[in-house]
PDB file of C-alpha atoms in Angstrom:
ATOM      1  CA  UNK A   4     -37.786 127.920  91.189  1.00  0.00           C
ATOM      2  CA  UNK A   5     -39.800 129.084  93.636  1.00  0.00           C
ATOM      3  CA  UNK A   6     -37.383 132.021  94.507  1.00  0.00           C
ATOM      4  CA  UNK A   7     -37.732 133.005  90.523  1.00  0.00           C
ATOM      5  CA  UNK A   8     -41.303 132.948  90.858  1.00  0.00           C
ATOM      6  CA  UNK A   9     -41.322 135.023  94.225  1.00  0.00           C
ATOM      7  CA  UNK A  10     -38.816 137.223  92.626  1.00  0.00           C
ATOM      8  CA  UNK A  11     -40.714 137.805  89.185  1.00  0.00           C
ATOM      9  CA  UNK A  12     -43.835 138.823  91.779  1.00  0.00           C
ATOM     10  CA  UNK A  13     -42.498 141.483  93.028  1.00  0.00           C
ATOM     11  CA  UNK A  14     -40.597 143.047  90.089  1.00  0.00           C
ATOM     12  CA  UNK A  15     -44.215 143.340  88.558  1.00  0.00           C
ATOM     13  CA  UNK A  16     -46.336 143.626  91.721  1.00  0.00           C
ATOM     14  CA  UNK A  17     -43.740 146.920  92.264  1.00  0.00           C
ATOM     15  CA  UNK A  18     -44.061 148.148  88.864  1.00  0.00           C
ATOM     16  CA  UNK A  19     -47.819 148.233  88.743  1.00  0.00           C
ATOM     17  CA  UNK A  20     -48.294 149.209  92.255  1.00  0.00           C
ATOM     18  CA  UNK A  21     -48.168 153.059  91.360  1.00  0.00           C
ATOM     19  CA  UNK A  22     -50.886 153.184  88.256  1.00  0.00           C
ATOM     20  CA  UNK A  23     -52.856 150.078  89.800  1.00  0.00           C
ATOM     21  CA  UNK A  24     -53.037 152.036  93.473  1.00  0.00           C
ATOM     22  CA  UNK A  25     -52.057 155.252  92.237  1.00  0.00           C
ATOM     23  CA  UNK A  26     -53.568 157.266  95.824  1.00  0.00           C
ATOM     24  CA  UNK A  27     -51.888 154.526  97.827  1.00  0.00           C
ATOM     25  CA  UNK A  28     -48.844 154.809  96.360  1.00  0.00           C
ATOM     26  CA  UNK A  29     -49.307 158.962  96.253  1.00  0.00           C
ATOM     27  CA  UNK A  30     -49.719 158.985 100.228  1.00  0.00           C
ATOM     28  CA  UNK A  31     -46.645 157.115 100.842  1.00  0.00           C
ATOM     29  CA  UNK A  32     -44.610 160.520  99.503  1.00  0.00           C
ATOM     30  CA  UNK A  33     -40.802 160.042  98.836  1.00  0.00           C
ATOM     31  CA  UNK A  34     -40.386 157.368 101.388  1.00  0.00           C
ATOM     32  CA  UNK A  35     -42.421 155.335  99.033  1.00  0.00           C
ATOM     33  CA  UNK A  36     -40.323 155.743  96.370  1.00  0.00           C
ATOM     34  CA  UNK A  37     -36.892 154.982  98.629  1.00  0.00           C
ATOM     35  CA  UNK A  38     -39.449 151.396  99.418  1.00  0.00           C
ATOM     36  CA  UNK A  39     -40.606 150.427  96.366  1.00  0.00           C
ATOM     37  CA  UNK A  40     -36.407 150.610  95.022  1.00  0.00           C
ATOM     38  CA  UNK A  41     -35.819 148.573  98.038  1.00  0.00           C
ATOM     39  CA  UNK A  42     -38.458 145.653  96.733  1.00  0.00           C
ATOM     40  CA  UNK A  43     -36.947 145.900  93.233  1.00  0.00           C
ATOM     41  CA  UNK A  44     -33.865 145.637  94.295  1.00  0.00           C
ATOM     42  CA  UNK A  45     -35.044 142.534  96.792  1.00  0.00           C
ATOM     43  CA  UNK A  46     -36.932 141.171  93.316  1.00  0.00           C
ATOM     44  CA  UNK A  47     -33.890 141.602  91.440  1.00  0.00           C
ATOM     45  CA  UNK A  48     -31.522 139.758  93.811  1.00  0.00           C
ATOM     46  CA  UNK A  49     -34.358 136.685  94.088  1.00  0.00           C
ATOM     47  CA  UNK A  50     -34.885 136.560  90.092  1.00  0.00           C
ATOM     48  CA  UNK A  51     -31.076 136.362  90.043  1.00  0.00           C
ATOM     49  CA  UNK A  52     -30.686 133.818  92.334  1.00  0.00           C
ATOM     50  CA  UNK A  53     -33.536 131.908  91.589  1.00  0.00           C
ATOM     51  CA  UNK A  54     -32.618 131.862  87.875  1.00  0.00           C
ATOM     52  CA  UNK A  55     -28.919 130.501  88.940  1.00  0.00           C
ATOM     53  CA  UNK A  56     -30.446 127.732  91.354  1.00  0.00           C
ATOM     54  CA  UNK A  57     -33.260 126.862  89.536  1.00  0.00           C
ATOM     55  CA  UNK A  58     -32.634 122.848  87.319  1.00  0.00           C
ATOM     56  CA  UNK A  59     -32.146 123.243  84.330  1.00  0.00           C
ATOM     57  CA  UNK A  60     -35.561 121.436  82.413  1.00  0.00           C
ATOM     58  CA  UNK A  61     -34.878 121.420  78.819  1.00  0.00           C
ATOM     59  CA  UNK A  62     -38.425 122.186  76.824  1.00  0.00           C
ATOM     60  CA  UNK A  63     -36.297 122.856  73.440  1.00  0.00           C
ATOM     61  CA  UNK A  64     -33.262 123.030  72.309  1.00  0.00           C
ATOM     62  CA  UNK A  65     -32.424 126.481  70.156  1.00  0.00           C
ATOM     63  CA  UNK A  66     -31.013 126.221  66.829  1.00  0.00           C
ATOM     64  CA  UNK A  67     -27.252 127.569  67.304  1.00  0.00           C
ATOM     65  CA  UNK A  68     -27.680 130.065  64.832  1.00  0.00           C
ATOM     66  CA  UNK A  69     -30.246 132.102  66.708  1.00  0.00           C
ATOM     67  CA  UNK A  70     -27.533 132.962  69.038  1.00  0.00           C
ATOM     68  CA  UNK A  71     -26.394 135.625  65.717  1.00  0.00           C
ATOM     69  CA  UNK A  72     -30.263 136.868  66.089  1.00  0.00           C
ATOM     70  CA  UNK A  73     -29.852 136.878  69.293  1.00  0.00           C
ATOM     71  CA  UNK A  74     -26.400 139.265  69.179  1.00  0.00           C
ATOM     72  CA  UNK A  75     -28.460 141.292  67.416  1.00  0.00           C
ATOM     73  CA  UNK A  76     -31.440 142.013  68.709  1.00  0.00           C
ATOM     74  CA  UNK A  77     -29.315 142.859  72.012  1.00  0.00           C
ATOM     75  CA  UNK A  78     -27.709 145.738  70.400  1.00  0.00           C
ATOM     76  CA  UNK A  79     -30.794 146.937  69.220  1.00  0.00           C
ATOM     77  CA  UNK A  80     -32.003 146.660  72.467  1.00  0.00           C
ATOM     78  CA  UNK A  81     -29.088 148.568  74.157  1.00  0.00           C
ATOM     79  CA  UNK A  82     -29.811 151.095  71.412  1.00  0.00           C
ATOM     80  CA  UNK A  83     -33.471 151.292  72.184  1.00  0.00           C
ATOM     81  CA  UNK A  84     -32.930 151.829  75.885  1.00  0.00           C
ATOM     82  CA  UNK A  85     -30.923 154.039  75.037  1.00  0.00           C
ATOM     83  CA  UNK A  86     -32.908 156.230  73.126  1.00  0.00           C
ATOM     84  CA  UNK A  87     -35.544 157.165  76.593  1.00  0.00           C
ATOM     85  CA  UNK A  88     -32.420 159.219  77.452  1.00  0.00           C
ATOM     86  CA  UNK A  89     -31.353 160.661  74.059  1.00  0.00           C
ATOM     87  CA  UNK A  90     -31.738 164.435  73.578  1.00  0.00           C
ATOM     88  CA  UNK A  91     -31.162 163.736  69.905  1.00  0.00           C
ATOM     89  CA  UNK A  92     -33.559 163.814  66.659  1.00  0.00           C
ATOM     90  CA  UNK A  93     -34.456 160.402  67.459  1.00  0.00           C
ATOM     91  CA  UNK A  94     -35.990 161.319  70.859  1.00  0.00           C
ATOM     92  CA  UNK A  95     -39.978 161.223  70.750  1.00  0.00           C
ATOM     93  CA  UNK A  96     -39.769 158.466  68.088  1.00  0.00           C
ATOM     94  CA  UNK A  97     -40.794 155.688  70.927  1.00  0.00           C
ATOM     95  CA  UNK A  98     -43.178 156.408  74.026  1.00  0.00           C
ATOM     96  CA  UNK A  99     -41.734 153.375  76.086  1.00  0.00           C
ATOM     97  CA  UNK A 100     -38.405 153.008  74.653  1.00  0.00           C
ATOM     98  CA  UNK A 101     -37.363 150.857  78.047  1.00  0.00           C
ATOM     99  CA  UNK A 102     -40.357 148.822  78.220  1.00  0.00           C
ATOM    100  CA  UNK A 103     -39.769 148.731  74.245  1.00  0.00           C
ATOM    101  CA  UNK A 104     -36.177 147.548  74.924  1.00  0.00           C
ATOM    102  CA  UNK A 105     -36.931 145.155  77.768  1.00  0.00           C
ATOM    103  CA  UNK A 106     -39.286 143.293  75.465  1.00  0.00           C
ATOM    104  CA  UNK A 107     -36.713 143.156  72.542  1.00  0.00           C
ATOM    105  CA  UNK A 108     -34.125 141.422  75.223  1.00  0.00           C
ATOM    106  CA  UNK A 109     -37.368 138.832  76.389  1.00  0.00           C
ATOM    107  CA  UNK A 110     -37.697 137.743  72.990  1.00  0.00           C
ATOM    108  CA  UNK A 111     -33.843 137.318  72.268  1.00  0.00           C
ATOM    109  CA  UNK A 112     -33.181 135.506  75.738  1.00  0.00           C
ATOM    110  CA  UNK A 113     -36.471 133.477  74.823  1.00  0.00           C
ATOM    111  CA  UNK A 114     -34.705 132.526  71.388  1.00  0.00           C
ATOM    112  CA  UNK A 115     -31.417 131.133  72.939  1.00  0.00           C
ATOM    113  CA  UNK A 116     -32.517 129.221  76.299  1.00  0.00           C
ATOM    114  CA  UNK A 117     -34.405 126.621  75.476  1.00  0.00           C
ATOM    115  CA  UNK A 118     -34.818 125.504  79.316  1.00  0.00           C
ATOM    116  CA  UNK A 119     -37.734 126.019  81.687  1.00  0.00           C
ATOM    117  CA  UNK A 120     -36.198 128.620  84.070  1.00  0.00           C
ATOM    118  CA  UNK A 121     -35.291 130.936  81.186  1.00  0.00           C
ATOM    119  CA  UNK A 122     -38.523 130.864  79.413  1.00  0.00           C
ATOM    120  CA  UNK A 123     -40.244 131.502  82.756  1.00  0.00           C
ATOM    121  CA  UNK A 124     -38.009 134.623  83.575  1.00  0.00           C
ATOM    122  CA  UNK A 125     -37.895 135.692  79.748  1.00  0.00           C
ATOM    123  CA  UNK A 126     -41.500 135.285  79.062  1.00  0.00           C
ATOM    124  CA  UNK A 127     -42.547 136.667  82.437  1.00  0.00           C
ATOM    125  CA  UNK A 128     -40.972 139.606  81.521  1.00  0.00           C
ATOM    126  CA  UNK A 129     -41.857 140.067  78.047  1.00  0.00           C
ATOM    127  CA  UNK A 130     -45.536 139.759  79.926  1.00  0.00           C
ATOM    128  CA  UNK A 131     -44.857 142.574  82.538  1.00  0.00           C
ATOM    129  CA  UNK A 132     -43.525 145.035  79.773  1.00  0.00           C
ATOM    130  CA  UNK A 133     -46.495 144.630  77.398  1.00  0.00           C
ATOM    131  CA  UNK A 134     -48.815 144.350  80.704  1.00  0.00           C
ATOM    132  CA  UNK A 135     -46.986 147.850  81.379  1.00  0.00           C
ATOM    133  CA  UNK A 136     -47.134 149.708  78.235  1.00  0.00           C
ATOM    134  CA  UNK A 137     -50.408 148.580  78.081  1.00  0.00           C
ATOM    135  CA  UNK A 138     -51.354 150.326  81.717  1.00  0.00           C
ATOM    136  CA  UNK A 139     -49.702 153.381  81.101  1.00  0.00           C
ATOM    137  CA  UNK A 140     -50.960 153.978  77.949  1.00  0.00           C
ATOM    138  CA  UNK A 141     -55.173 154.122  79.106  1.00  0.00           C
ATOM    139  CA  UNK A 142     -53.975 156.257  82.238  1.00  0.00           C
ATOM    140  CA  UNK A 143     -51.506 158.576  80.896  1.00  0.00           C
ATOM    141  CA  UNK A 144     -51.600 161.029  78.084  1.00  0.00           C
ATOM    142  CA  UNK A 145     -48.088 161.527  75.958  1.00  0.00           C
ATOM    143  CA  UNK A 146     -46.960 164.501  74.770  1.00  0.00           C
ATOM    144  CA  UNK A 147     -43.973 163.712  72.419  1.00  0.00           C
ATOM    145  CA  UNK A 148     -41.192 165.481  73.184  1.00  0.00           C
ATOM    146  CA  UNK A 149     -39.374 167.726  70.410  1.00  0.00           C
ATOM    147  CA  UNK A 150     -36.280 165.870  68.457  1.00  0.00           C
ATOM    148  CA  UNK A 151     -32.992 167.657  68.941  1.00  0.00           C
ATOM    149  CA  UNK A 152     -29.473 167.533  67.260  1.00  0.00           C
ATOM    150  CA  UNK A 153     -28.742 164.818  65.039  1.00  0.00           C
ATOM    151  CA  UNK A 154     -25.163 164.705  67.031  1.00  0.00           C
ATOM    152  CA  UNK A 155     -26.606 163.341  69.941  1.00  0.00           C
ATOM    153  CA  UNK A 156     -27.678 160.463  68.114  1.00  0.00           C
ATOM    154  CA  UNK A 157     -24.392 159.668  67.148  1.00  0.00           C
ATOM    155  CA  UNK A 158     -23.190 159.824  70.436  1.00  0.00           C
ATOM    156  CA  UNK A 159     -26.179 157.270  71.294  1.00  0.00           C
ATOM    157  CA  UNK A 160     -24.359 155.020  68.677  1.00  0.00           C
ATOM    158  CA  UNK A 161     -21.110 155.455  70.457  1.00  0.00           C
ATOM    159  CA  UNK A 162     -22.435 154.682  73.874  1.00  0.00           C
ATOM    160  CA  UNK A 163     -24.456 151.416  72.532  1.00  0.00           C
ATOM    161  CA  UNK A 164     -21.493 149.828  71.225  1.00  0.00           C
ATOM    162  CA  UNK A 165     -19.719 150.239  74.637  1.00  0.00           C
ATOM    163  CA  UNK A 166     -22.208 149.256  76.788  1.00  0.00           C
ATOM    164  CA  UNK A 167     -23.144 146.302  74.777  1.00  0.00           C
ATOM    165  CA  UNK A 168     -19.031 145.138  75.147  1.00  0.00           C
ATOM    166  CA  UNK A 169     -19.708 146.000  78.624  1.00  0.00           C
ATOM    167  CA  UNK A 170     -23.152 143.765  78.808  1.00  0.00           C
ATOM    168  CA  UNK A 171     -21.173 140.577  77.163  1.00  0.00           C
ATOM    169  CA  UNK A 172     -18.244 141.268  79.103  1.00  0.00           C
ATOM    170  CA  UNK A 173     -20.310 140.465  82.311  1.00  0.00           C
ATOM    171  CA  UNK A 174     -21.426 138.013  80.843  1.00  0.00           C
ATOM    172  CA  UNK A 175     -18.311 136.319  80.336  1.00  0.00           C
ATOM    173  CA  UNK A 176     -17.082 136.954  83.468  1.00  0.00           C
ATOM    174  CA  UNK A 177     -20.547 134.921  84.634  1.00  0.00           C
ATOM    175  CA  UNK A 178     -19.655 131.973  82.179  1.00  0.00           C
ATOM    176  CA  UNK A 179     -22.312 133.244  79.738  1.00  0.00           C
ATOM    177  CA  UNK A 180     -20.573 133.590  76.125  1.00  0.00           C
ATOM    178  CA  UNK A 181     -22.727 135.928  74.336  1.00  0.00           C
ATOM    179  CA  UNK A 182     -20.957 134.937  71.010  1.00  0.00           C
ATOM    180  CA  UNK A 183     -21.526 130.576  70.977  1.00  0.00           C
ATOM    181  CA  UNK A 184     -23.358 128.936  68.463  1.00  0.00           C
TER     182      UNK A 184
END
């Protein structure tokens, strides 16, 4: 666990590092942009690995039909990612549509895994995104952008749908099925 824990550090140590030391993190200039992908990348890789080592310590054990809730809230997710790079009528509607969409995939992951690495990871997470939003909204103002064509909404639908099959195809292909209950 401890490479979980060291990895779940960084992702939000990295995060926060540019409104938390915003004239620290202005004088490192483009390079500290190349370093701070470097550490996420580095946080990603020990959350991953971490998450795969760690024992698995049941502290519940999920109904089986949350896994349908579950499903669901992951498309809605996909969608809601989706939607910070929508040019469509839909754009504007959310401020944080990732952080927005990163807390909507804590809370289904937190429904499913009932064990003590996943609600670690899960709820860590769900804590860094509201932590975030919560940051960026007392130091930044928000000007909400203008909506545009309805059509590119639709393509938004069309591109959800294909990256979710893509999502639970990986996680097939990592043992996960998305679709057990």
């Amino acid at each position: 666990m401890i490479l979980l824990v060291l990895g779940i550090a960084l992702w939000v140590a990295a995060h926060l590092f540019k409104r938390a030391a915003p004239d620290a993190r202005a004088r490192l200039g483009g390079a500290g942009k190349g370093a701070l992908a470097v550490v996420l990348l580095v946080a990603l890789v020990l959350m991953i690995l971490g998450y795969r080592q760690a024992p698995f310590i049941g502290v519940w054990t999920p109904p089986a039909f949350l896994v349908h809730v579950n499903n669901l809230l992951m498309v809605a997710a996909v969608f809601v990612y989706g939607m910070s790079a929508t040019t469509g009528r839909l754009r504007g509607k959310l401020r944080h549509p990732q952080l927005t969409a990163v807390k909507i995939w804590a809370v289904a992951h937190l429904l499913v895994n009932g064990d003590l690495a996943s609600i670690l990871l899960f709820g860590a997470m769900l804590a860094w995104a509201v932590a975030e939003v919560i940051v960026i909204n007392r130091s930044e103002a928000w000007v909400r952008p203008e909506p545009g064509p309805a059509r590119k909404d639709v393509l938004l639908v069309v591109i959800t749908i294909a990256m979710y099959a893509i999502i639970t195809a990986i996680h097939a292909w990592l043992g996960v099925w998305p679709f057990a209950g």
